[in-house]
Short mmCIF file of C-alpha atoms and ligand atoms in Angstrom, two decimals:
data_model
loop_
_atom_site.label_atom_id
_atom_site.label_comp_id
_atom_site.label_asym_id
_atom_site.label_seq_id
_atom_site.Cartn_x
_atom_site.Cartn_y
_atom_site.Cartn_z
CA MET A 1 35.07 -3.84 3.39
CA THR A 2 33.18 -2.78 0.30
CA SER A 3 30.88 -5.22 -1.40
CA SER A 4 29.79 -4.90 -5.01
CA THR A 5 27.22 -6.61 -7.17
CA LEU A 6 26.98 -6.31 -10.95
CA LEU A 7 23.61 -7.01 -12.51
CA ARG A 8 23.87 -7.84 -16.18
CA GLY A 9 21.98 -9.39 -19.06
CA ALA A 10 18.57 -7.91 -18.22
CA LEU A 11 16.44 -5.32 -19.90
CA VAL A 12 16.50 -2.33 -17.56
CA TRP A 13 13.43 -0.22 -16.83
CA ASP A 14 14.40 2.69 -14.65
CA GLY A 15 10.99 3.54 -13.20
CA LEU A 16 10.45 6.52 -15.50
CA ALA A 17 11.17 5.71 -19.17
CA ASP A 18 8.49 4.64 -21.66
CA ALA A 19 10.30 1.36 -22.32
CA ALA A 20 12.93 -0.99 -20.92
CA GLU A 21 16.38 -0.72 -22.41
CA ALA A 22 18.65 -3.55 -23.54
CA GLY A 23 22.41 -3.62 -23.07
CA GLN A 24 22.39 -1.84 -19.70
CA GLU A 25 24.20 -3.07 -16.61
CA VAL A 26 23.87 -1.87 -13.04
CA LEU A 27 26.71 -1.82 -10.52
CA VAL A 28 25.84 -1.68 -6.83
CA THR A 29 28.40 -0.92 -4.15
CA ASP A 30 27.65 -0.75 -0.44
CA GLY A 31 23.92 -0.48 -0.91
CA ARG A 32 23.97 2.24 -3.56
CA ILE A 33 23.68 2.21 -7.34
CA VAL A 34 27.07 3.52 -8.46
CA ALA A 35 26.89 2.98 -12.23
CA VAL A 36 24.27 2.33 -14.90
CA GLY A 37 25.31 1.71 -18.51
CA PRO A 38 26.76 -0.72 -21.01
CA GLY A 39 29.94 -2.73 -20.42
CA ILE A 40 30.62 -1.71 -16.82
CA GLU A 41 33.95 -2.90 -15.51
CA ALA A 42 33.42 -4.51 -12.14
CA PRO A 43 36.02 -4.33 -9.36
CA PRO A 44 37.67 -7.62 -8.32
CA GLY A 45 35.51 -9.76 -6.05
CA THR A 46 32.25 -8.40 -7.47
CA ASP A 47 29.24 -10.73 -7.29
CA VAL A 48 28.05 -10.91 -10.90
CA VAL A 49 24.39 -11.82 -11.31
CA ASP A 50 23.31 -12.91 -14.78
CA LEU A 51 19.71 -11.83 -15.37
CA ALA A 52 19.37 -12.87 -19.02
CA GLY A 53 15.73 -13.02 -20.12
CA HIS A 54 14.71 -10.77 -17.21
CA THR A 55 13.61 -7.19 -16.80
CA LEU A 56 15.28 -5.28 -13.97
CA THR A 57 13.13 -2.62 -12.28
CA PRO A 58 13.15 -0.58 -9.09
CA GLY A 59 11.76 -2.55 -6.11
CA PHE A 60 7.97 -2.44 -5.97
CA MET A 61 6.18 -0.37 -3.33
CA ASP A 62 2.79 -1.38 -1.95
CA CYS A 63 1.39 1.79 -0.42
CA HIS A 64 -1.57 0.14 1.29
CA THR A 65 -0.93 -3.02 3.28
CA HIS A 66 -2.10 -4.45 6.60
CA VAL A 67 0.69 -6.87 7.48
CA ALA A 68 -0.77 -7.59 10.92
CA VAL A 69 -4.12 -8.56 9.44
CA SER A 70 -4.97 -11.64 7.42
CA PRO A 71 -8.28 -12.91 6.09
CA ASP A 72 -8.39 -15.82 8.55
CA ILE A 73 -7.59 -13.63 11.55
CA THR A 74 -9.77 -10.62 10.93
CA SER A 75 -8.38 -8.63 13.81
CA ALA A 76 -5.36 -8.39 16.05
CA MET A 77 -7.69 -6.93 18.68
CA SER A 78 -7.35 -9.73 21.20
CA SER A 79 -3.69 -10.73 20.58
CA SER A 80 -0.66 -9.59 22.50
CA GLY A 81 1.60 -7.17 20.66
CA ALA A 82 4.28 -9.87 20.42
CA ALA A 83 1.84 -12.36 18.89
CA THR A 84 0.70 -9.79 16.36
CA ALA A 85 4.28 -8.98 15.37
CA LEU A 86 5.39 -12.63 15.19
CA ARG A 87 2.43 -13.52 13.02
CA SER A 88 3.43 -10.75 10.63
CA LEU A 89 6.97 -12.05 10.05
CA PRO A 90 6.08 -14.59 7.34
CA VAL A 91 3.97 -11.90 5.67
CA LEU A 92 6.95 -9.54 5.53
CA GLU A 93 9.15 -12.31 4.14
CA THR A 94 6.59 -13.12 1.45
CA LEU A 95 6.25 -9.50 0.39
CA LEU A 96 10.02 -9.07 0.15
CA ARG A 97 10.49 -12.30 -1.82
CA ASN A 98 7.80 -11.16 -4.25
CA GLY A 99 9.67 -7.94 -4.96
CA PHE A 100 7.99 -5.49 -2.59
CA THR A 101 10.95 -3.72 -1.04
CA THR A 102 8.90 -0.89 0.50
CA ILE A 103 5.43 -0.87 2.02
CA ARG A 104 3.23 1.69 3.69
CA ASP A 105 1.21 -0.14 6.31
CA LEU A 106 -2.10 1.54 6.98
CA ALA A 107 -3.33 0.20 10.32
CA ALA A 108 -2.91 -2.98 12.28
CA GLY A 109 -6.27 -2.91 14.06
CA ASP A 110 -4.38 -3.74 17.26
CA PRO A 111 -4.38 -2.24 20.73
CA HIS A 112 -0.57 -1.94 20.54
CA TYR A 113 1.86 -0.46 18.07
CA ALA A 114 3.07 -3.76 16.59
CA THR A 115 3.70 -2.35 13.11
CA ILE A 116 5.94 0.37 14.55
CA ASP A 117 7.98 -2.33 16.29
CA LEU A 118 8.19 -4.31 13.05
CA ARG A 119 9.36 -1.25 11.13
CA ASN A 120 12.07 -0.60 13.69
CA ALA A 121 13.16 -4.27 13.77
CA ILE A 122 13.54 -4.26 9.97
CA ASP A 123 15.47 -0.98 10.01
CA ALA A 124 17.78 -2.41 12.68
CA GLY A 125 18.37 -5.57 10.61
CA LEU A 126 16.80 -7.85 13.22
CA VAL A 127 14.34 -9.34 10.73
CA ALA A 128 14.11 -9.32 6.94
CA GLY A 129 11.27 -7.46 5.32
CA PRO A 130 10.36 -4.50 3.18
CA ARG A 131 11.23 -1.07 4.58
CA MET A 132 8.04 0.10 6.25
CA LEU A 133 6.26 3.39 6.61
CA VAL A 134 3.54 3.06 9.18
CA ALA A 135 0.21 4.52 10.17
CA PRO A 136 -0.46 2.45 13.30
CA HIS A 137 -4.23 2.95 13.55
CA LEU A 138 -7.15 4.18 11.52
CA LEU A 139 -8.48 7.16 13.41
CA SER A 140 -12.21 6.98 13.17
CA ALA A 141 -15.38 8.55 14.34
CA ARG A 142 -17.39 6.31 16.63
CA GLY A 143 -19.62 4.23 14.40
CA GLY A 144 -17.29 4.91 11.46
CA HIS A 145 -15.05 2.66 9.40
CA GLY A 146 -12.63 1.89 12.20
CA ASP A 147 -15.33 1.05 14.73
CA PHE A 148 -16.11 -2.65 14.77
CA SER A 149 -17.94 -2.50 18.08
CA GLY A 150 -21.12 -3.25 16.17
CA LEU A 151 -19.81 -6.75 15.43
CA LEU A 152 -19.17 -7.58 19.10
CA ALA A 153 -21.67 -8.83 21.63
CA ASP A 154 -21.97 -6.64 24.72
CA HIS A 155 -19.83 -8.90 26.89
CA TYR A 156 -16.93 -8.61 24.42
CA GLN A 157 -17.00 -4.84 24.22
CA PRO A 158 -14.41 -4.36 27.00
CA LEU A 159 -11.91 -6.32 24.83
CA ASN A 160 -12.21 -3.78 22.07
CA ARG A 161 -9.17 -1.85 23.25
CA ALA A 162 -7.97 -0.98 19.77
CA MET A 163 -10.84 1.47 19.65
CA GLU A 164 -9.43 3.31 22.63
CA LEU A 165 -6.47 4.30 20.46
CA ALA A 166 -8.42 4.96 17.31
CA ALA A 167 -11.78 6.47 18.18
CA ALA A 168 -11.83 10.23 17.86
CA ASP A 169 -14.78 12.59 17.65
CA GLY A 170 -14.53 16.34 17.56
CA PRO A 171 -11.45 18.58 17.21
CA ASP A 172 -10.06 18.07 20.72
CA GLU A 173 -10.14 14.30 20.70
CA ILE A 174 -8.84 14.24 17.13
CA ARG A 175 -5.82 16.37 18.12
CA THR A 176 -5.15 14.03 21.03
CA ARG A 177 -5.28 10.89 18.89
CA VAL A 178 -3.08 12.34 16.13
CA ARG A 179 -0.49 13.36 18.71
CA GLN A 180 -0.65 9.94 20.38
CA GLU A 181 -0.01 8.23 17.05
CA ILE A 182 2.97 10.47 16.35
CA ARG A 183 4.30 10.06 19.88
CA ALA A 184 4.31 6.31 19.25
CA GLY A 185 6.30 6.75 16.04
CA ALA A 186 3.74 7.11 13.23
CA ASP A 187 5.15 8.03 9.82
CA TRP A 188 1.69 8.69 8.42
CA ILE A 189 -1.70 9.45 9.91
CA LYS A 190 -4.65 7.51 8.54
CA PHE A 191 -8.27 8.29 9.23
CA GLY A 192 -11.69 7.24 8.05
CA ALA A 193 -13.23 10.06 5.99
CA THR A 194 -16.18 7.97 4.90
CA GLY A 195 -17.80 4.71 5.76
CA GLY A 196 -16.60 1.49 4.21
CA PHE A 197 -17.74 -1.86 2.90
CA SER A 198 -16.33 -4.12 5.63
CA SER A 199 -17.51 -2.00 8.56
CA PRO A 200 -20.90 -2.91 10.02
CA SER A 201 -22.56 0.39 10.84
CA ASP A 202 -21.90 2.81 8.00
CA ASP A 203 -22.10 3.20 4.24
CA PRO A 204 -19.18 4.03 1.92
CA GLU A 205 -20.98 7.15 0.75
CA GLN A 206 -21.56 8.53 4.22
CA ILE A 207 -19.08 11.11 5.43
CA THR A 208 -17.90 10.35 8.95
CA TYR A 209 -16.10 13.60 9.72
CA THR A 210 -17.10 17.22 9.29
CA GLN A 211 -14.93 19.59 7.29
CA GLU A 212 -13.74 21.08 10.57
CA GLU A 213 -12.75 17.68 11.96
CA MET A 214 -10.80 16.72 8.82
CA SER A 215 -9.08 20.08 8.67
CA VAL A 216 -8.06 19.93 12.34
CA LEU A 217 -6.73 16.41 11.85
CA VAL A 218 -4.59 17.31 8.84
CA GLU A 219 -3.39 20.53 10.45
CA THR A 220 -2.33 18.76 13.65
CA ALA A 221 -0.39 16.17 11.67
CA ARG A 222 1.16 18.82 9.43
CA ASP A 223 2.37 20.81 12.44
CA LEU A 224 4.25 17.68 13.48
CA GLY A 225 5.55 16.97 9.98
CA ARG A 226 3.38 13.98 9.12
CA PRO A 227 1.37 13.45 5.92
CA VAL A 228 -2.19 12.22 6.10
CA THR A 229 -4.16 9.73 4.04
CA PRO A 230 -7.84 8.94 4.49
CA HIS A 231 -9.81 5.80 3.87
CA CYS A 232 -12.34 7.44 1.57
CA TYR A 233 -14.92 6.23 -0.94
CA GLY A 234 -17.72 8.72 -1.62
CA ASP A 235 -17.65 11.94 -3.52
CA GLU A 236 -18.25 14.42 -0.72
CA GLY A 237 -15.72 12.64 1.50
CA VAL A 238 -13.12 12.99 -1.24
CA ARG A 239 -13.84 16.69 -1.66
CA ARG A 240 -13.60 17.43 2.08
CA ALA A 241 -10.38 15.44 2.42
CA VAL A 242 -8.77 17.27 -0.51
CA LYS A 243 -9.86 20.61 0.96
CA ALA A 244 -8.36 19.60 4.31
CA GLY A 245 -4.99 19.04 2.60
CA VAL A 246 -4.40 15.27 2.60
CA ARG A 247 -1.40 13.98 0.66
CA SER A 248 -3.15 10.90 -0.69
CA ILE A 249 -6.53 9.20 -0.76
CA GLU A 250 -7.13 5.48 -0.25
CA HIS A 251 -9.71 3.79 -2.49
CA GLY A 252 -11.70 6.76 -3.90
CA ASN A 253 -13.67 4.24 -5.94
CA LEU A 254 -16.96 6.14 -5.78
CA ALA A 255 -15.45 9.46 -6.83
CA SER A 256 -17.12 11.18 -9.78
CA ALA A 257 -15.14 12.49 -12.77
CA ASP A 258 -15.42 15.98 -11.22
CA SER A 259 -13.96 14.86 -7.91
CA LEU A 260 -11.15 13.01 -9.69
CA LYS A 261 -10.38 16.27 -11.46
CA MET A 262 -10.25 17.99 -8.08
CA ILE A 263 -7.78 15.33 -6.83
CA GLU A 264 -5.70 15.79 -9.97
CA ASP A 265 -5.65 19.60 -9.74
CA ALA A 266 -4.65 19.49 -6.07
CA GLY A 267 -1.74 17.14 -6.86
CA VAL A 268 -3.14 14.60 -4.40
CA PHE A 269 -2.17 10.95 -4.97
CA LEU A 270 -4.83 8.25 -5.30
CA VAL A 271 -4.37 4.64 -4.20
CA PRO A 272 -7.31 2.91 -5.88
CA THR A 273 -6.97 -0.66 -4.49
CA GLN A 274 -8.76 -2.05 -7.54
CA TYR A 275 -7.90 -5.72 -7.15
CA THR A 276 -10.10 -6.02 -4.12
CA VAL A 277 -12.69 -3.25 -4.54
CA VAL A 278 -13.47 -3.40 -8.26
CA ASN A 279 -13.30 -7.18 -8.20
CA ASP A 280 -15.81 -7.32 -5.34
CA ALA A 281 -18.07 -4.94 -7.27
CA GLN A 282 -17.87 -7.12 -10.37
CA MET A 283 -18.78 -10.14 -8.24
CA ALA A 284 -21.50 -8.32 -6.28
CA PHE A 285 -24.25 -10.74 -7.31
CA ASP A 286 -22.16 -13.92 -7.21
CA ALA A 287 -23.35 -15.96 -4.19
CA GLU A 288 -20.26 -18.18 -4.18
CA HIS A 289 -17.92 -15.18 -3.89
CA TRP A 290 -19.72 -13.92 -0.77
CA LYS A 291 -20.16 -17.26 0.99
CA ARG A 292 -17.74 -16.43 3.81
CA LYS A 293 -18.36 -12.72 4.11
CA PRO A 294 -21.06 -10.78 5.94
CA ARG A 295 -24.34 -10.17 4.17
CA PHE A 296 -24.16 -6.41 4.79
CA GLU A 297 -20.90 -6.23 2.85
CA GLN A 298 -22.30 -7.91 -0.23
CA GLU A 299 -25.37 -5.67 -0.11
CA LYS A 300 -23.20 -2.58 -0.07
CA PHE A 301 -21.31 -3.79 -3.14
CA GLN A 302 -24.59 -4.50 -4.90
CA LYS A 303 -25.82 -1.01 -4.10
CA HIS A 304 -22.63 0.70 -5.30
CA GLN A 305 -21.67 -1.68 -8.11
CA SER A 306 -22.34 0.60 -11.04
CA ALA A 307 -20.70 3.65 -9.39
CA ILE A 308 -17.54 1.62 -8.70
CA LEU A 309 -17.36 0.30 -12.25
CA SER A 310 -17.86 3.72 -13.82
CA GLY A 311 -15.43 5.22 -11.29
CA ALA A 312 -12.75 2.84 -12.60
CA GLU A 313 -13.42 4.08 -16.14
CA HIS A 314 -13.16 7.71 -15.05
CA LEU A 315 -9.89 7.02 -13.27
CA ALA A 316 -8.35 5.35 -16.33
CA ALA A 317 -9.32 8.39 -18.40
CA SER A 318 -7.95 10.88 -15.83
CA GLU A 319 -4.44 12.09 -15.20
CA VAL A 320 -4.62 11.59 -11.45
CA LYS A 321 -1.31 10.55 -9.90
CA ILE A 322 -1.99 6.89 -9.10
CA ALA A 323 0.10 5.16 -6.45
CA PHE A 324 0.06 1.38 -6.19
CA GLY A 325 -1.66 -0.02 -3.10
CA THR A 326 -3.58 -3.18 -2.49
CA ASP A 327 -5.25 -3.46 0.93
CA ALA A 328 -3.51 -6.85 1.28
CA GLY A 329 -4.51 -8.40 4.56
CA MET A 330 -8.11 -8.13 3.46
CA PHE A 331 -7.01 -10.91 1.07
CA PRO A 332 -3.88 -13.14 1.18
CA HIS A 333 -0.73 -11.01 1.14
CA ALA A 334 0.99 -13.23 -1.45
CA ASP A 335 -1.61 -12.08 -3.99
CA ASN A 336 -0.88 -8.37 -3.70
CA TRP A 337 0.96 -8.32 -7.07
CA ARG A 338 -2.43 -9.01 -8.67
CA GLU A 339 -3.18 -5.33 -8.30
CA PHE A 340 -1.00 -4.82 -11.41
CA PRO A 341 -3.12 -6.93 -13.79
CA ALA A 342 -6.28 -5.60 -12.11
CA MET A 343 -5.25 -2.02 -12.91
CA VAL A 344 -4.43 -2.96 -16.50
CA SER A 345 -7.74 -4.79 -16.91
CA HIS A 346 -9.52 -1.59 -15.79
CA GLY A 347 -7.89 0.51 -18.49
CA ILE A 348 -4.70 1.74 -16.78
CA SER A 349 -1.64 1.23 -19.00
CA GLU A 350 1.14 -1.14 -17.97
CA LEU A 351 3.53 1.82 -17.82
CA ARG A 352 1.25 3.83 -15.54
CA ALA A 353 0.68 0.82 -13.27
CA LEU A 354 4.42 0.14 -12.99
CA LYS A 355 5.22 3.79 -12.31
CA ALA A 356 2.51 3.74 -9.64
CA ALA A 357 4.53 1.08 -7.78
CA THR A 358 7.95 2.69 -8.29
CA SER A 359 8.69 6.34 -9.15
CA VAL A 360 5.22 7.71 -8.33
CA ALA A 361 4.98 5.74 -5.08
CA ALA A 362 8.40 7.03 -4.03
CA GLU A 363 7.28 10.59 -4.78
CA MET A 364 4.15 10.17 -2.68
CA LEU A 365 6.09 8.58 0.17
CA GLY A 366 8.77 11.27 0.07
CA LEU A 367 11.52 8.70 -0.57
CA ASP A 368 13.78 10.67 -2.90
CA ASN A 369 16.47 7.98 -2.89
CA LEU A 370 14.19 5.20 -4.06
CA GLY A 371 11.79 4.29 -6.87
CA VAL A 372 14.17 4.99 -9.76
CA ILE A 373 17.26 3.22 -11.09
CA ALA A 374 19.92 5.91 -11.30
CA GLU A 375 23.40 6.55 -9.96
CA GLY A 376 23.39 7.50 -6.32
CA ARG A 377 20.03 5.92 -5.46
CA ILE A 378 19.56 3.24 -2.83
CA ALA A 379 19.86 -0.19 -4.45
CA ASP A 380 16.37 -1.64 -4.11
CA LEU A 381 16.21 -3.62 -7.34
CA ILE A 382 14.14 -6.54 -8.54
CA ALA A 383 13.94 -8.62 -11.69
CA MET A 384 11.42 -10.91 -13.30
CA PRO A 385 11.51 -13.17 -16.37
CA GLY A 386 9.84 -11.47 -19.33
CA ASN A 387 8.88 -7.82 -19.64
CA PRO A 388 6.12 -6.37 -17.43
CA LEU A 389 5.72 -3.37 -19.76
CA THR A 390 4.29 -5.69 -22.40
CA ASP A 391 3.08 -8.56 -20.19
CA ILE A 392 1.84 -7.29 -16.82
CA GLU A 393 1.51 -10.85 -15.46
CA ALA A 394 5.32 -10.89 -15.30
CA THR A 395 4.97 -8.90 -12.06
CA GLY A 396 3.88 -12.16 -10.41
CA ARG A 397 7.11 -13.93 -11.40
CA VAL A 398 9.74 -11.84 -9.58
CA ASP A 399 12.74 -14.07 -8.83
CA PHE A 400 15.52 -11.60 -8.09
CA VAL A 401 15.26 -9.25 -5.11
CA MET A 402 17.85 -6.84 -3.78
CA LYS A 403 17.13 -4.42 -0.95
CA ASP A 404 19.70 -1.92 0.30
CA GLY A 405 22.22 -3.67 -1.94
CA ILE A 406 21.69 -7.03 -0.25
CA VAL A 407 20.49 -9.90 -2.44
CA HIS A 408 17.48 -11.60 -0.83
CA ARG A 409 16.55 -13.79 -3.76
CA ARG A 410 18.20 -14.86 -6.97
CA PRO A 411 16.91 -16.87 -9.94
CA ASP A 412 17.09 -20.63 -9.35
CA ALA A 413 19.27 -21.26 -12.40
CA GLU A 414 21.67 -18.52 -11.32
CA SER A 415 24.72 -19.88 -9.51
CA GLY A 416 25.83 -16.61 -7.94
CA VAL A 417 29.49 -17.58 -8.23
CA PRO A 418 31.62 -14.49 -7.60
CA ALA A 419 33.59 -13.24 -10.62
ZN1 ZN B 501 -6.98 -0.85 4.11
#
């Protein structure tokens, strides 16, 4: 039995154009967009959804989430795999309801592969959630960004099993870890190229892998058909990662204008996670903001504040391919849409921010059937009252969500009576 849905009355922004267009309708049949245009004649039995006053866009993609992590539970380290997965279900539901129909999850911090299981459960229709692309762990040098051993007292160290899957030093161990991740079902490989802000024993400017180590890592993943993205802040880390052949870079907030140019020239995507990183830099000297966080983290933001703020200016002025990603999990997942207004407040245009979460994200993720509203594409479509191209805050008001042609949310006032 075929099932069709006609979406009408909305402005339509296709993920590419400079503006949203009025008078367009979109017909979806069996999960695919089959027609886009004015006055579409719908087959009998079509579910007609009136989206007057809304803008219809491709489903949003958050290319940097941690669905198994939340600010109150800083680590899934000591949970069972089932507990980690179950705890993530409301997160997945929230993301989908808010219009995020695809996510790339970049490490669960668990000793299992819970995010792989979640991805598979969603694909099999067992649970509702965004389609997921997964890097299960952050491969890290010992003492690097993925090594939280420094936060644990000696008698807790044996519990730190997640490190057994993630710690990798030197080419041989790096090859082993990459292959283990892929054996378990990884879509992407993530690694720590530099230190970070939340990790206890490094600095975001320090480089935690040699050029040889990064190159071996990327090469091993490439041989097995997997793209690589590093957690990476400082300049030299960015340059080594680009030389190694990564597909994208996470954060990059300390990159100089020269390094951003290198990223741009290499066609590497950047996921700048500005809502959390630039915000923390702006608040670096605000005691209230840091009340619940470790002292070392605040000190790092104080030290790097000016570099982060000027880095945001350089990025806005660059032509780097920006993909939308938030690091949600480090803050409440329901707030991940706030990356949109954060980007705009740091000089990135509304159009560039929205492309980052749709057509550009799809390009980075290699999802040719998604990210654009056009005939033949998979019907991941969302709508929000207002127009995000002129009012970016509209991205926080999504009230229509369709994924794979299935309506997961419709506007309250909309009856959904079949035509
Ligand atoms: Zn992250």
